Amino acid sequence: MIDTREIGHRAGLSRAYTRRAPAPAGFGLDMIRVPEGEPVELDLLAESVVEGVLVSGTAAATLAGECVRCLDPVTEEIEVEVRELFAYPDSATDTSTDEDEVERVVDDLIDLEPVVRDAMLLSLPSAPLCSPDCQGLCSGCGAKWAELAPDHTHETIDPRWAALRERFGGTEEEN
């Protein structure tokens, strides 16, 4: 939260903020997220403009999740740009915009959580990888391909041909 009384309501006034806030629950996607309680670093500039307060700057955090191919743990740093206008009550934006189109200053306070959450969620990788060349898991046994021998295979027989194998025996190598 930022108290706009510290900035004033005169256009042109500004104030820099450096904050560290714990991440709330559910701050991410299924496979990668900012863990609950993990610090989110905010480096922001709040500028008083005619219609409200323009907040711009960066938000950074450490992500934790799982590789979508091999399910190994993944951690990475994320830094996103934040830029949002928070309109004063009874400003011209009330008549020119929809209620949910512009954030609002409520009781001289600005709630940054929805803005930071939206910026971070849009920047998260939807399919995080432990490395770009991750081969994933073997579909037959579930072991990691990186840990298996190069000649690792699983013989699978199409069930429609299984009766022929039973009748005539195995392959030439097996006989």
PDB file of C-alpha atoms in Angstrom, residues 26-120:
ATOM      1  CA  GLY A  26      -1.708 -18.220  -5.021  1.00  0.00           C
ATOM      2  CA  PHE A  27       0.807 -15.839  -6.611  1.00  0.00           C
ATOM      3  CA  GLY A  28       1.492 -17.877  -9.744  1.00  0.00           C
ATOM      4  CA  LEU A  29       0.475 -20.677 -12.084  1.00  0.00           C
ATOM      5  CA  ASP A  30       0.186 -24.443 -11.596  1.00  0.00           C
ATOM      6  CA  MET A  31       3.783 -25.268 -12.574  1.00  0.00           C
ATOM      7  CA  ILE A  32       5.593 -22.118 -11.371  1.00  0.00           C
ATOM      8  CA  ARG A  33       4.852 -19.486  -8.768  1.00  0.00           C
ATOM      9  CA  VAL A  34       6.241 -17.020  -6.252  1.00  0.00           C
ATOM     10  CA  PRO A  35       6.096 -19.080  -3.039  1.00  0.00           C
ATOM     11  CA  GLU A  36       3.855 -17.696  -0.321  1.00  0.00           C
ATOM     12  CA  GLY A  37       5.836 -15.400   1.971  1.00  0.00           C
ATOM     13  CA  GLU A  38       8.734 -15.040  -0.499  1.00  0.00           C
ATOM     14  CA  PRO A  39       9.761 -11.364  -0.707  1.00  0.00           C
ATOM     15  CA  VAL A  40       8.682  -9.310  -3.710  1.00  0.00           C
ATOM     16  CA  GLU A  41      11.068  -6.390  -4.230  1.00  0.00           C
ATOM     17  CA  LEU A  42       9.390  -3.186  -5.405  1.00  0.00           C
ATOM     18  CA  ASP A  43      11.305  -0.209  -6.807  1.00  0.00           C
ATOM     19  CA  LEU A  44       8.666   2.354  -7.752  1.00  0.00           C
ATOM     20  CA  LEU A  45       8.135   6.003  -8.525  1.00  0.00           C
ATOM     21  CA  ALA A  46       4.742   7.505  -7.682  1.00  0.00           C
ATOM     22  CA  GLU A  47       4.001  10.714  -9.581  1.00  0.00           C
ATOM     23  CA  SER A  48       1.052  12.964  -8.925  1.00  0.00           C
ATOM     24  CA  VAL A  49      -0.712  13.831 -12.177  1.00  0.00           C
ATOM     25  CA  VAL A  50      -3.934  15.742 -12.867  1.00  0.00           C
ATOM     26  CA  GLU A  51      -6.165  12.633 -12.875  1.00  0.00           C
ATOM     27  CA  GLY A  52      -4.455  10.703 -10.052  1.00  0.00           C
ATOM     28  CA  VAL A  53      -1.165   8.994  -9.263  1.00  0.00           C
ATOM     29  CA  LEU A  54       0.986   7.319 -11.910  1.00  0.00           C
ATOM     30  CA  VAL A  55       3.016   4.458 -10.443  1.00  0.00           C
ATOM     31  CA  SER A  56       5.902   3.089 -12.495  1.00  0.00           C
ATOM     32  CA  GLY A  57       8.939   0.941 -11.781  1.00  0.00           C
ATOM     33  CA  THR A  58       9.887  -2.700 -11.323  1.00  0.00           C
ATOM     34  CA  ALA A  59       8.856  -5.683  -9.237  1.00  0.00           C
ATOM     35  CA  ALA A  60      11.225  -8.626  -8.742  1.00  0.00           C
ATOM     36  CA  ALA A  61      10.896 -12.008  -7.057  1.00  0.00           C
ATOM     37  CA  THR A  62      12.258 -15.553  -7.012  1.00  0.00           C
ATOM     38  CA  LEU A  63      10.096 -18.183  -8.700  1.00  0.00           C
ATOM     39  CA  ALA A  64       9.838 -21.840  -7.704  1.00  0.00           C
ATOM     40  CA  GLY A  65       8.196 -24.625  -9.634  1.00  0.00           C
ATOM     41  CA  GLU A  66       8.645 -27.834 -11.596  1.00  0.00           C
ATOM     42  CA  CYS A  67      10.030 -28.603 -15.032  1.00  0.00           C
ATOM     43  CA  VAL A  68       7.130 -29.609 -17.273  1.00  0.00           C
ATOM     44  CA  ARG A  69       9.184 -32.360 -18.909  1.00  0.00           C
ATOM     45  CA  CYS A  70      11.016 -34.084 -16.025  1.00  0.00           C
ATOM     46  CA  LEU A  71       9.362 -32.609 -12.893  1.00  0.00           C
ATOM     47  CA  ASP A  72      12.717 -31.514 -11.412  1.00  0.00           C
ATOM     48  CA  PRO A  73      12.600 -28.375  -9.243  1.00  0.00           C
ATOM     49  CA  VAL A  74      13.025 -25.083 -11.096  1.00  0.00           C
ATOM     50  CA  THR A  75      13.992 -21.748  -9.567  1.00  0.00           C
ATOM     51  CA  GLU A  76      14.535 -18.530 -11.451  1.00  0.00           C
ATOM     52  CA  GLU A  77      14.460 -14.794 -10.936  1.00  0.00           C
ATOM     53  CA  ILE A  78      11.798 -12.593 -12.504  1.00  0.00           C
ATOM     54  CA  GLU A  79      11.691  -8.828 -12.876  1.00  0.00           C
ATOM     55  CA  VAL A  80       8.728  -7.078 -14.477  1.00  0.00           C
ATOM     56  CA  GLU A  81       7.890  -3.513 -15.393  1.00  0.00           C
ATOM     57  CA  VAL A  82       4.928  -1.942 -13.608  1.00  0.00           C
ATOM     58  CA  ARG A  83       3.080   1.134 -14.905  1.00  0.00           C
ATOM     59  CA  GLU A  84      -0.414   1.997 -13.742  1.00  0.00           C
ATOM     60  CA  LEU A  85      -2.556   5.092 -13.272  1.00  0.00           C
ATOM     61  CA  PHE A  86      -4.554   5.196 -10.039  1.00  0.00           C
ATOM     62  CA  ALA A  87      -7.340   7.733 -10.523  1.00  0.00           C
ATOM     63  CA  TYR A  88      -8.478  10.109  -7.791  1.00  0.00           C
ATOM     64  CA  PRO A  89     -12.113   9.856  -6.697  1.00  0.00           C
ATOM     65  CA  ASP A  90     -14.392  12.178  -8.682  1.00  0.00           C
ATOM     66  CA  SER A  91     -11.762  12.774 -11.390  1.00  0.00           C
ATOM     67  CA  ALA A  92     -12.569  13.020 -15.104  1.00  0.00           C
ATOM     68  CA  THR A  93     -11.731   9.306 -15.448  1.00  0.00           C
ATOM     69  CA  ASP A  94     -14.982   8.476 -13.632  1.00  0.00           C
ATOM     70  CA  THR A  95     -16.986   9.641 -16.638  1.00  0.00           C
ATOM     71  CA  SER A  96     -14.536   8.653 -19.388  1.00  0.00           C
ATOM     72  CA  THR A  97     -13.705   5.066 -18.300  1.00  0.00           C
ATOM     73  CA  ASP A  98     -15.425   1.975 -16.991  1.00  0.00           C
ATOM     74  CA  GLU A  99     -15.124   1.204 -13.284  1.00  0.00           C
ATOM     75  CA  ASP A 100     -12.750  -1.742 -13.800  1.00  0.00           C
ATOM     76  CA  GLU A 101     -10.712  -0.088 -16.566  1.00  0.00           C
ATOM     77  CA  VAL A 102      -8.611   2.135 -14.284  1.00  0.00           C
ATOM     78  CA  GLU A 103      -7.417   1.443 -10.751  1.00  0.00           C
ATOM     79  CA  ARG A 104      -8.653   3.902  -8.140  1.00  0.00           C
ATOM     80  CA  VAL A 105      -7.181   5.711  -5.138  1.00  0.00           C
ATOM     81  CA  VAL A 106      -9.327   4.656  -2.163  1.00  0.00           C
ATOM     82  CA  ASP A 107      -9.137   6.669   1.080  1.00  0.00           C
ATOM     83  CA  ASP A 108      -5.828   8.194  -0.112  1.00  0.00           C
ATOM     84  CA  LEU A 109      -4.328   4.681  -0.396  1.00  0.00           C
ATOM     85  CA  ILE A 110      -3.080   2.746  -3.423  1.00  0.00           C
ATOM     86  CA  ASP A 111      -3.226  -1.055  -3.344  1.00  0.00           C
ATOM     87  CA  LEU A 112      -0.332  -2.315  -5.477  1.00  0.00           C
ATOM     88  CA  GLU A 113      -1.007  -6.057  -5.107  1.00  0.00           C
ATOM     89  CA  PRO A 114      -3.412  -6.482  -8.083  1.00  0.00           C
ATOM     90  CA  VAL A 115      -1.126  -4.508 -10.405  1.00  0.00           C
ATOM     91  CA  VAL A 116       2.029  -6.394  -9.387  1.00  0.00           C
ATOM     92  CA  ARG A 117       0.202  -9.747  -9.493  1.00  0.00           C
ATOM     93  CA  ASP A 118      -1.122  -9.096 -13.020  1.00  0.00           C
ATOM     94  CA  ALA A 119       2.284  -7.967 -14.323  1.00  0.00           C
ATOM     95  CA  MET A 120       4.036 -11.014 -12.849  1.00  0.00           C
TER      96      MET A 120
END
